[in-house]
GROMACS .gro file of C-alpha atoms in nm:
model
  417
    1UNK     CA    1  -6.945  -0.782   6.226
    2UNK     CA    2  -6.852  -0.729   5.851
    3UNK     CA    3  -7.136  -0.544   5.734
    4UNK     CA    4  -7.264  -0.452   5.392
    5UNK     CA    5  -7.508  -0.099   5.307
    6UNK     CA    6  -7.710  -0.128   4.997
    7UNK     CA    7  -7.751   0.258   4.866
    8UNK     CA    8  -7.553   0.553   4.700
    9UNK     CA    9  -7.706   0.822   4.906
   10UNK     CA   10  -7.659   1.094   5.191
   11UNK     CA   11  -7.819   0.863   5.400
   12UNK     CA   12  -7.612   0.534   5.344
   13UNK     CA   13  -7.274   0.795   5.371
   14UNK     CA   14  -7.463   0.834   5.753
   15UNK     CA   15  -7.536   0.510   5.845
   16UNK     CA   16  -7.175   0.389   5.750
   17UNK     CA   17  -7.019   0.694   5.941
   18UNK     CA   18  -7.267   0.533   6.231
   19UNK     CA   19  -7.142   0.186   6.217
   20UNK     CA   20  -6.781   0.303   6.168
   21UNK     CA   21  -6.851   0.420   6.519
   22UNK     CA   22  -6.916   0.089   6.672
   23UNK     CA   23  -6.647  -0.120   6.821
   24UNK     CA   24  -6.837  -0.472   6.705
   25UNK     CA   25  -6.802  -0.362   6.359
   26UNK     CA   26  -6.485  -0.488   6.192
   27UNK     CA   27  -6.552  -0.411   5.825
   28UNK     CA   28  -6.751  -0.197   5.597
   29UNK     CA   29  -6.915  -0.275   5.228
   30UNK     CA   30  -7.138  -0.032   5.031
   31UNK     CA   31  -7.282  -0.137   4.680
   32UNK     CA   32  -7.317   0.058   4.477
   33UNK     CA   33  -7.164   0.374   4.768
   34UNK     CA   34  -7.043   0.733   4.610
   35UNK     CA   35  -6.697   0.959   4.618
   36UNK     CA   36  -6.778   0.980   4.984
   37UNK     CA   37  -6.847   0.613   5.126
   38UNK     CA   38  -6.536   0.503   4.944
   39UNK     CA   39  -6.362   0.695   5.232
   40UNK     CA   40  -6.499   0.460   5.480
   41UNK     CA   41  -6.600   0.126   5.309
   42UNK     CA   42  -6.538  -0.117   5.032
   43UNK     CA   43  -6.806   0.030   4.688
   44UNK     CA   44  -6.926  -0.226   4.485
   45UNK     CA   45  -7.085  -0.159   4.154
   46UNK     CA   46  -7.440  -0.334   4.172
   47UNK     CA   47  -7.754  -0.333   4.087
   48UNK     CA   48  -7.926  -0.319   4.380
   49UNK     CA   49  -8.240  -0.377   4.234
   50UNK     CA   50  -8.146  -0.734   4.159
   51UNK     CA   51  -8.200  -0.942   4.492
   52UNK     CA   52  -7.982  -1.193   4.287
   53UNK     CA   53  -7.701  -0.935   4.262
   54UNK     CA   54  -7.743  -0.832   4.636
   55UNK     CA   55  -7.757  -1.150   4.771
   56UNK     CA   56  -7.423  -1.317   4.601
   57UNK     CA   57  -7.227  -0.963   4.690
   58UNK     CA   58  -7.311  -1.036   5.003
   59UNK     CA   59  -7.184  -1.372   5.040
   60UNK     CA   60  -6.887  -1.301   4.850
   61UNK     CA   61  -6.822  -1.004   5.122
   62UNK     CA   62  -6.925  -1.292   5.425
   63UNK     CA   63  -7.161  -0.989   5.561
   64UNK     CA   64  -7.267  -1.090   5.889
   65UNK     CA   65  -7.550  -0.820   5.830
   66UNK     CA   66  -7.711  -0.595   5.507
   67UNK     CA   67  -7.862  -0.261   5.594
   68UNK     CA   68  -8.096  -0.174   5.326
   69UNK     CA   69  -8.097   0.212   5.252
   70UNK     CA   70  -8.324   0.256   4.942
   71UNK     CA   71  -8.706   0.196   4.943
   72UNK     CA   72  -8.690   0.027   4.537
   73UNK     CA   73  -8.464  -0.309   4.653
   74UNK     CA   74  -8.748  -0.247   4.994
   75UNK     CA   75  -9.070  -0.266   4.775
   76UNK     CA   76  -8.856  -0.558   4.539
   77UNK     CA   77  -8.795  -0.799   4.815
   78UNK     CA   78  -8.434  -0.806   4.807
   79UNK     CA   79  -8.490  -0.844   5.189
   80UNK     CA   80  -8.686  -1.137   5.134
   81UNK     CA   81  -8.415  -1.284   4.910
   82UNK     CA   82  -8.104  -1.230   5.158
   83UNK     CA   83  -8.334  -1.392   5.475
   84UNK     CA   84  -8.377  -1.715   5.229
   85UNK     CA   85  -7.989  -1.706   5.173
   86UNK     CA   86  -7.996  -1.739   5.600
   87UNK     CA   87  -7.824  -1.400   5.591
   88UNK     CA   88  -7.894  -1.109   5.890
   89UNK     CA   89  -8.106  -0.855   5.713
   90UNK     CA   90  -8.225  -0.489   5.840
   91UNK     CA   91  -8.516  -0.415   5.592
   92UNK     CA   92  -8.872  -0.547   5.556
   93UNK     CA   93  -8.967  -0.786   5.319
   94UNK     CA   94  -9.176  -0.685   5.008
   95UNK     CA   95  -9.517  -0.713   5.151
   96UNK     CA   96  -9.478  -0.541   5.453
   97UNK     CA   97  -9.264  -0.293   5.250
   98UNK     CA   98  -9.597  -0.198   5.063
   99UNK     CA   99  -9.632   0.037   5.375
  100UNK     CA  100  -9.434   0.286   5.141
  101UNK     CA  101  -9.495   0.121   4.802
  102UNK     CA  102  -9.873   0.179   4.791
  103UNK     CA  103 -10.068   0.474   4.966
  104UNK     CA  104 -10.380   0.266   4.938
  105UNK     CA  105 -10.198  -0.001   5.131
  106UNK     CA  106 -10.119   0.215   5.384
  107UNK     CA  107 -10.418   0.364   5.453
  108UNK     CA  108 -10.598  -0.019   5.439
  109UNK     CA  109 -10.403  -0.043   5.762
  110UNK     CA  110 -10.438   0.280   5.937
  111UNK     CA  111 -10.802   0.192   5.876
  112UNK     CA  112 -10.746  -0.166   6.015
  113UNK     CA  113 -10.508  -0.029   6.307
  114UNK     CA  114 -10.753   0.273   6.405
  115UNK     CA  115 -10.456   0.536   6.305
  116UNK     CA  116 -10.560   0.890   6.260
  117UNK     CA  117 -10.479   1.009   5.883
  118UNK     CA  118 -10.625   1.222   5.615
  119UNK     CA  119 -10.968   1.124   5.412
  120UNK     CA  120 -10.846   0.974   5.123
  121UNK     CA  121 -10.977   0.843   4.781
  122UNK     CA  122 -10.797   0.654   4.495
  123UNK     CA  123 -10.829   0.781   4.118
  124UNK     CA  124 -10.736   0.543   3.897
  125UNK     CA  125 -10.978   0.660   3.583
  126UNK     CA  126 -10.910   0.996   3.431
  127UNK     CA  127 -11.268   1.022   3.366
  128UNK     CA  128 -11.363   1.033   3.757
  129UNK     CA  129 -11.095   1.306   3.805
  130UNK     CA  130 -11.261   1.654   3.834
  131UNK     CA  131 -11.579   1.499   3.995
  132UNK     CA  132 -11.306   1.347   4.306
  133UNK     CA  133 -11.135   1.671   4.277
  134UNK     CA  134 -11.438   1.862   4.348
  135UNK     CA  135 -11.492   1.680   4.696
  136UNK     CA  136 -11.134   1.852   4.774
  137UNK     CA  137 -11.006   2.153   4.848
  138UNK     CA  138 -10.970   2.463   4.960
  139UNK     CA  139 -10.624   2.330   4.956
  140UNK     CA  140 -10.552   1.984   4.754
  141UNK     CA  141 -10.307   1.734   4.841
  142UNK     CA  142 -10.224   1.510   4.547
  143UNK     CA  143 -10.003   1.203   4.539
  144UNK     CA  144  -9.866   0.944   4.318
  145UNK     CA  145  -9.961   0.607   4.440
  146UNK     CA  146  -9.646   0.441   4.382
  147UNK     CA  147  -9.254   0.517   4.502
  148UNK     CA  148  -9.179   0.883   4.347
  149UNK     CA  149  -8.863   0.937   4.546
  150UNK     CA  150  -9.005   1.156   4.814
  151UNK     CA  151  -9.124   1.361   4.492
  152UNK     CA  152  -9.473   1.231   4.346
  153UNK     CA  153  -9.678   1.486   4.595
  154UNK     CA  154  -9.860   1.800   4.512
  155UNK     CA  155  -9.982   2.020   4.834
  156UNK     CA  156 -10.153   2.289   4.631
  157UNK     CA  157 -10.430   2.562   4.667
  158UNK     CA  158 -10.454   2.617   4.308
  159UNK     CA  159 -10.679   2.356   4.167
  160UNK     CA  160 -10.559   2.361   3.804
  161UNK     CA  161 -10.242   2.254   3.927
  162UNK     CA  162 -10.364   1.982   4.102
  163UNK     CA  163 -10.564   1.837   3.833
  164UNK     CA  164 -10.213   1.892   3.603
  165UNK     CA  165 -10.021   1.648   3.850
  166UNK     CA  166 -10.331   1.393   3.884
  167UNK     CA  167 -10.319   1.393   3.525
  168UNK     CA  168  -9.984   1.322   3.467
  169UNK     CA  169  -9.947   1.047   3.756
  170UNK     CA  170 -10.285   0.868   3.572
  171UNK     CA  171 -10.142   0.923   3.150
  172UNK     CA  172  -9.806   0.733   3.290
  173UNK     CA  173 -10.027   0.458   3.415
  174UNK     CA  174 -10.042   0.515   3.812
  175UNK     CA  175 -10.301   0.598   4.039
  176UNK     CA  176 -10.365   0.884   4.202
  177UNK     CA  177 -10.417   0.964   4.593
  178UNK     CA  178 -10.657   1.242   4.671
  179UNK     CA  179 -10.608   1.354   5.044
  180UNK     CA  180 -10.776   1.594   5.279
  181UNK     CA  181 -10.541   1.878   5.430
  182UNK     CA  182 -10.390   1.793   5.739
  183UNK     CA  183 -10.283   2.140   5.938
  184UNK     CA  184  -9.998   2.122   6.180
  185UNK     CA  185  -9.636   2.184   6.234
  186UNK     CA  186  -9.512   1.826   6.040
  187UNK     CA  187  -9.271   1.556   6.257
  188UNK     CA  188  -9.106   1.255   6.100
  189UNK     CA  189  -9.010   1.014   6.391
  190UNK     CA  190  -8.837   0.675   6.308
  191UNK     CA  191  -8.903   0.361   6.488
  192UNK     CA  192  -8.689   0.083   6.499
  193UNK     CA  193  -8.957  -0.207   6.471
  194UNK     CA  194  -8.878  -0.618   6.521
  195UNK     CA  195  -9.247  -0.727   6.494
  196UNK     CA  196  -9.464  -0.589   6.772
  197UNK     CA  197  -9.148  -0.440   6.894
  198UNK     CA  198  -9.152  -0.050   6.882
  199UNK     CA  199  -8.868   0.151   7.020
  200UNK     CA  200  -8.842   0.553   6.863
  201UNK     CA  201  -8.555   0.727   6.764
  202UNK     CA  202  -8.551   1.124   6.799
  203UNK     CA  203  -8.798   1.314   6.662
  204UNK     CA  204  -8.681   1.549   6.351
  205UNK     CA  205  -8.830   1.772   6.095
  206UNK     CA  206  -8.764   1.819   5.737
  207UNK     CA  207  -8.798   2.088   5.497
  208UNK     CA  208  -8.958   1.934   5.177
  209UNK     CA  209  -8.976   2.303   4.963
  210UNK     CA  210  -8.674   2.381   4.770
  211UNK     CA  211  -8.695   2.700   4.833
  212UNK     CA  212  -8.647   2.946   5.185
  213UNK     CA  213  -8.990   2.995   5.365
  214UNK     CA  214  -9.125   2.651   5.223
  215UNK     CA  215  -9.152   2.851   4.865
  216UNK     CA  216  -9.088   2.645   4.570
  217UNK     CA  217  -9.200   2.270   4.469
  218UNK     CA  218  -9.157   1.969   4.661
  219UNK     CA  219  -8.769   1.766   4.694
  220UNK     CA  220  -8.652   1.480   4.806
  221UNK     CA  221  -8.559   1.699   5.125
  222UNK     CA  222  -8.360   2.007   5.120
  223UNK     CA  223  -8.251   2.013   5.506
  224UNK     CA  224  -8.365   1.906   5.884
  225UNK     CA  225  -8.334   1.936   6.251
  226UNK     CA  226  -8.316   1.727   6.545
  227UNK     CA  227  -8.470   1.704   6.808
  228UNK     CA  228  -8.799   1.934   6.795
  229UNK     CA  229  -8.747   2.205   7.106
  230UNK     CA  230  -9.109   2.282   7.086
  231UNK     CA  231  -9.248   1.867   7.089
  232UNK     CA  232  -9.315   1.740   7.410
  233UNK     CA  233  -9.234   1.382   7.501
  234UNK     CA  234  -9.585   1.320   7.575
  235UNK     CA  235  -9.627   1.376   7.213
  236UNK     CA  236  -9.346   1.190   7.148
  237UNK     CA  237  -9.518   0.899   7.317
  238UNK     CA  238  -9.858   0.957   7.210
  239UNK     CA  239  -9.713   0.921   6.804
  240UNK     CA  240  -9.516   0.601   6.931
  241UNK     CA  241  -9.870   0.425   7.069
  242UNK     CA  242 -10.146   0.554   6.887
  243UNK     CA  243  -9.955   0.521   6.554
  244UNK     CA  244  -9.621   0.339   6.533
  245UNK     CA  245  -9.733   0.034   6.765
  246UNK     CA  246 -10.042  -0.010   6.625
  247UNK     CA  247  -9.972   0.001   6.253
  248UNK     CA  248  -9.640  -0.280   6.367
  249UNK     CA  249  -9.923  -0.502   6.558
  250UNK     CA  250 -10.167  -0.509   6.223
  251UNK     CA  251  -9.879  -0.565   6.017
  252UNK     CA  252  -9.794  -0.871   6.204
  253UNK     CA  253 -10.192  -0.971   6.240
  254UNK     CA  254 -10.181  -0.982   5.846
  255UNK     CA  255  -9.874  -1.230   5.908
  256UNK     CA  256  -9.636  -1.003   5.730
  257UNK     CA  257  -9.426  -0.843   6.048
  258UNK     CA  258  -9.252  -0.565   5.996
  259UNK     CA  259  -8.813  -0.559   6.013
  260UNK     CA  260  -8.682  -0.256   5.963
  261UNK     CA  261  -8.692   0.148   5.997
  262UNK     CA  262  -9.079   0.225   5.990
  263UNK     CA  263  -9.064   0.621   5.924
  264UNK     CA  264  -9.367   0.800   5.991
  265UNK     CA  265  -9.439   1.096   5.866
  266UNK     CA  266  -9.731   1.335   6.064
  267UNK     CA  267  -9.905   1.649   6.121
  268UNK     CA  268  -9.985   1.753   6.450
  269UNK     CA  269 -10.308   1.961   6.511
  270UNK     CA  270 -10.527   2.013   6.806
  271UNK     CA  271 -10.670   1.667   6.793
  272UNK     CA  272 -10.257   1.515   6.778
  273UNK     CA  273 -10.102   1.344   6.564
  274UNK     CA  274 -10.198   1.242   6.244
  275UNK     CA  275 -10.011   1.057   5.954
  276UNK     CA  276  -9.902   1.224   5.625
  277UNK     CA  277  -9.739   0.908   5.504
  278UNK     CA  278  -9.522   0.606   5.626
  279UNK     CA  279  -9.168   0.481   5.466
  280UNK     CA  280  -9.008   0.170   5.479
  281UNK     CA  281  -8.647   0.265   5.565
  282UNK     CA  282  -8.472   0.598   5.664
  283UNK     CA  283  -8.549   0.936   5.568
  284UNK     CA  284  -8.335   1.123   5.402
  285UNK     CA  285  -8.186   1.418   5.474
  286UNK     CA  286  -8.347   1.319   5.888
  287UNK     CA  287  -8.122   1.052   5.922
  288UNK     CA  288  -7.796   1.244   5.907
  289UNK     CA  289  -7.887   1.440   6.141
  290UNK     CA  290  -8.056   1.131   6.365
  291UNK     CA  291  -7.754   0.941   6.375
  292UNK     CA  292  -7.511   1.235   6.452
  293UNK     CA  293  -7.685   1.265   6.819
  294UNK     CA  294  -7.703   0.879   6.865
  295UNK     CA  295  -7.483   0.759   7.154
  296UNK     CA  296  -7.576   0.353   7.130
  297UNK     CA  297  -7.356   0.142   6.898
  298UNK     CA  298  -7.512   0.157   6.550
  299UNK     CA  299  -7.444  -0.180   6.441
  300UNK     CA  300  -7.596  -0.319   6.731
  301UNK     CA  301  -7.924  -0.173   6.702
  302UNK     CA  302  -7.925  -0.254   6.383
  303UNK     CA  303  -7.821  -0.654   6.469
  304UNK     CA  304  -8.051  -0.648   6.762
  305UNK     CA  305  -8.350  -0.542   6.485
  306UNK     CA  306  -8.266  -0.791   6.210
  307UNK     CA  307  -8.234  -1.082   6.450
  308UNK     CA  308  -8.521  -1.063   6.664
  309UNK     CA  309  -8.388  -0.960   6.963
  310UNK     CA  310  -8.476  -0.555   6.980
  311UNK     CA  311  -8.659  -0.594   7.243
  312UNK     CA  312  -8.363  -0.675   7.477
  313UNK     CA  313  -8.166  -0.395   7.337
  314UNK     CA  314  -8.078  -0.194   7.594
  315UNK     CA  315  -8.312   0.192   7.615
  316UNK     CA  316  -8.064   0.369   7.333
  317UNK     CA  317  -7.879   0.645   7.413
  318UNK     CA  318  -7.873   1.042   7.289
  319UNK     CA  319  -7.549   1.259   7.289
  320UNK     CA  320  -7.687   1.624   7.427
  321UNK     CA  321  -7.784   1.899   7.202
  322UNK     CA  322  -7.906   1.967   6.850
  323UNK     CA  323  -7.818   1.825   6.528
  324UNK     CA  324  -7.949   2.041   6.148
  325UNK     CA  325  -7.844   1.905   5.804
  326UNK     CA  326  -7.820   2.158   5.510
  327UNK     CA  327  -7.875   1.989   5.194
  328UNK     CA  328  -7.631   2.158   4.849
  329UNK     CA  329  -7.834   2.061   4.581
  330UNK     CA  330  -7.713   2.086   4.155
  331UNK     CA  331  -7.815   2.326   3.936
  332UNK     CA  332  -8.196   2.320   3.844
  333UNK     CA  333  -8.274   2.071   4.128
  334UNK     CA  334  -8.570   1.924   4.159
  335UNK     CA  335  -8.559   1.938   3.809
  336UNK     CA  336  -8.339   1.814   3.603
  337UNK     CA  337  -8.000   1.843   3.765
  338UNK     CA  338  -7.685   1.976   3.602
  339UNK     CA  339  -7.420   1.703   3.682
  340UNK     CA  340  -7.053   1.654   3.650
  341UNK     CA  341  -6.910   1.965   3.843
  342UNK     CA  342  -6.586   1.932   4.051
  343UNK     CA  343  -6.664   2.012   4.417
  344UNK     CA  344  -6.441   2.173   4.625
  345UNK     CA  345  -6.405   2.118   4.975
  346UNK     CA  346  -6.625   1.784   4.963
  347UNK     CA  347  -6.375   1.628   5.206
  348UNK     CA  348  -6.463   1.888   5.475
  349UNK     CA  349  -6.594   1.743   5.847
  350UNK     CA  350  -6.950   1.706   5.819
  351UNK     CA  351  -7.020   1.691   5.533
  352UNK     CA  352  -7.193   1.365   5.400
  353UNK     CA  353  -7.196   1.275   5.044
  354UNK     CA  354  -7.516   1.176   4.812
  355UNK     CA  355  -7.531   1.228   4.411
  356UNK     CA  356  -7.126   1.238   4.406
  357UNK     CA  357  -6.911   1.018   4.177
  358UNK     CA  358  -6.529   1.019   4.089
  359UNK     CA  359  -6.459   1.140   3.754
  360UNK     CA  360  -6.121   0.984   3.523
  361UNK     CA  361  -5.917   1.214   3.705
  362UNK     CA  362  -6.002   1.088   4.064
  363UNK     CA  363  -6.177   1.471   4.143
  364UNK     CA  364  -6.496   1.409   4.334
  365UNK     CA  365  -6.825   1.540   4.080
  366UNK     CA  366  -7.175   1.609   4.100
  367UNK     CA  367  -7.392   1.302   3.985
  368UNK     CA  368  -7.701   1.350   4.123
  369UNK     CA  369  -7.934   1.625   4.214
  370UNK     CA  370  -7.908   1.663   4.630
  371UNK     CA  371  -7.485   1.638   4.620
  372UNK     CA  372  -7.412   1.679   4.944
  373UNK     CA  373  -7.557   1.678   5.350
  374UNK     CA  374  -7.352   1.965   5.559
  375UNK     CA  375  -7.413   1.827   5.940
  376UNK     CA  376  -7.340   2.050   6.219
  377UNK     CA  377  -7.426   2.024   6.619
  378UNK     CA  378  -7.404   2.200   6.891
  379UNK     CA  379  -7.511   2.273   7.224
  380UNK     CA  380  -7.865   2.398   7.081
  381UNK     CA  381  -8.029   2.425   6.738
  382UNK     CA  382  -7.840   2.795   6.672
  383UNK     CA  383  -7.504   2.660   6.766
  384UNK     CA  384  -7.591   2.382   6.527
  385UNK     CA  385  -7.741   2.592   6.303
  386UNK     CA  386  -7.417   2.787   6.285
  387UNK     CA  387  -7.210   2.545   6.267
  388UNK     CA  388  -7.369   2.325   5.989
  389UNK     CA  389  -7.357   2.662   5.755
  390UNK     CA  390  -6.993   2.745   5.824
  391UNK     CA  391  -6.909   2.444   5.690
  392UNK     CA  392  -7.114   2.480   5.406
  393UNK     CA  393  -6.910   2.773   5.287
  394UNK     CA  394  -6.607   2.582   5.271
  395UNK     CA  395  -6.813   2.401   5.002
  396UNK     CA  396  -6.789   2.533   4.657
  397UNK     CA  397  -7.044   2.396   4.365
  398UNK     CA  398  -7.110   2.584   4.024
  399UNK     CA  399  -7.461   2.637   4.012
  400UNK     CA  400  -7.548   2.501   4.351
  401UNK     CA  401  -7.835   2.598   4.590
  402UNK     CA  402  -7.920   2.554   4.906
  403UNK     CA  403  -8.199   2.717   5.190
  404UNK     CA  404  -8.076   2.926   5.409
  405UNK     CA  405  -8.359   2.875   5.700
  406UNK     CA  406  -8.344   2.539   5.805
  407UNK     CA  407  -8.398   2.457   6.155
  408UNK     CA  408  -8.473   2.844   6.152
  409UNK     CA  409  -8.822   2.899   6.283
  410UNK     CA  410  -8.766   2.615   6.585
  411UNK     CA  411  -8.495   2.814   6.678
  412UNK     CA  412  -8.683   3.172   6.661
  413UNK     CA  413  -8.943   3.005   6.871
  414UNK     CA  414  -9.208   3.046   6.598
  415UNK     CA  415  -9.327   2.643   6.579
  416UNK     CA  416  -9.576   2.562   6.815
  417UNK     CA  417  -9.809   2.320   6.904
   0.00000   0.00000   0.00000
């Protein structure tokens, strides 16, 4: 299978390492890629926003299959466009895509599936603001209705700041999402879905604060772990039919199936689990460390998904052991990031690239604000644990930060159900 990955990320660096893996894949294209995927694959500059763009680099590459990374193409049916062109695609088309691209979407069809979330209400009139507000609280949870790149939510007790963010979402013209609290130790499980065909990945956790001890604002993601020591399968399998299934059987009742990586995001309390928010594709920085422990053959997962035929894929397989990503973020990350730093040691094993670029003189630079994902595994989460940060101190950034705790509390045994 030549195969072409649409994204510049620390996730597309993973899920090209991944199919570099498997035997049945005989070439590698990423468009646009970064200083790291050009280690593995073919980069193409593109705008993969285009579906016009995406679908003639992939017939000039003869890619037996496109793995969509990035939610934007997702939400702007460049899935749709490459099935029209007859070409193997791992993605959802736009509608079903809308699981991610609007929050009042997604709850329509928890509501329709009978899936356990938060009490919501849309804001879309700055005049209705502090009365909605007011039916909130102790502790508000604000979000941006549309795609804010894992960064357009507010989980605040401090109710001038919520009303700052609602605010701001509503002046640049987008709805806002007011959400009841949902308590619980938070689990993002990927399923690999093919219509009413559900099968789970493992179970990981991220940590969304930029700072150690969840202190800080919200990221993109500034670490995880896989698997969850202190998850049972049971709840493993509870998540996979009173959530995933249901939510891919309304999707295809609506006649709009869903193809793809459908992440879900939840909170598990007393009553179990309960959803935060779905994606359309794979989490990142989860997915790093996902894929590290996965034993099947990448590419034909991924094949089996975007032709129909998951569900006679055989039951995938898990290497042993624990998997934790550490995410080196720029300079004044999640703000805006300083960029264009040399990096040193970015060719290290483990470590995945993400906002990276080659500068005139071929050095590898910072171009983004999360640079790099350090991967380590071991036998457990500590020997991971140690392992992903001893590489990270081969790693050498001016300006960079990172946490220091992540995957730290599962291991101490202080996460529980």
């Amino acid at each position: 299978m030549r195969v072409l990955v649409i994204g510049s990320g620390g996730r597309e660096h993973a899920l090209l390492l991944g199919l570099k893996r498997d035997p049945s894949v005989t070439e590698l294209h990423a468009a646009p890629g970064n200083a790291g995927t050009a280690a593995l694959a073919t980069n193409h500059a593109v705008d993969v926003a285009s579906a016009a763009a995406v679908v003639a680099l992939a017939k000039e590459v003869a890619a037996d299959l496109v793995v969509i990374g990035p939610e934007v193409p997702l939400v702007l049916g460049v899935a749709d466009a490459l099935r029209e062109a007859g070409i193997d695609t791992f993605g959802p088309g736009a509608q079903a895509a809308q699981i991610e691209g609007s929050k009042a979407f997604a709850k329509d069809v928890m509501a329709a599936a009978g899936v356990r979330t938060a009490r919501a209400e849309i804001v879309d009139n700055p005049a209705e603001l502090d009365a909605a507000l007011d039916r909130f609280g102790p502790t508000w949870v604000v979000k941006d209705d549309g795609l804010a790149a894992g960064k357009g939510v507010v989980v605040t007790p401090d109710r001038a700041a919520a009303r700052a963010h609602a605010a701001d979402c509503l002046e640049n013209g987008h709805p806002v999402l007011l959400e009841s609290f949902l308590s619980g130790p938070e689990v993002s499980l990927f399923c690999l879905v093919d219509g009413d065909t559900v099968v789970p990945l493992l179970p990981a956790q991220d940590h969304k604060r930029v700072g150690d001890g969840d202190a800080g604002p919200n990221t993109g993601g500034m670490g995880a772990y896989t698997p969850l020591p202190w998850l049972p399968q049971q709840m493993v399998d509870r998540i996979v039919d009173e959530v995933c299934k249901p939510v891919a059987a309304e999707l295809v009742k609506r006649g709009t199936p869903f193809n793809g990586l459908l992440y879900a995001g939840l909170a598990i309390d007393d009553e179990g689990p309960a959803v935060v928010e779905f994606n359309c594709r794979f989490g990142d920085p989860e997915t790093q460390g996902v894929l590290e422990l996965l034993q099947t053959p990448l590419g034909t997962a991924l094949a089996a998904t975007a032709r129909g035929t998951l569900a006679d894929l055989p039951a995938l397989q898990w290497y042993d052991g624990a998997a934790v990503v550490v995410v080196l973020a720029a300079e004044n990350y999640p703000g805006r990031p300083r960029t264009g730093d040399p990096i040193a040691g970015a060719g290290g094993e483990g470590v995945l690239h993400a906002g990276t670029a080659l500068n005139e003189k071929g050095e590898v630079v910072s171009s983004g604000g999360r640079v790099l994902s350090i991967v380590g595994r071991g036998a457990d989460l500590k020997a991971a644990r140690a392992q992903a940060y001893e590489r990270l101190a081969g790693v050498k950034l001016t300006g960079s930060h990172f946490r220091t705790d992540i995957g730290k509390a599962a291991e101490e045994g202080r996460i529980s159900l």
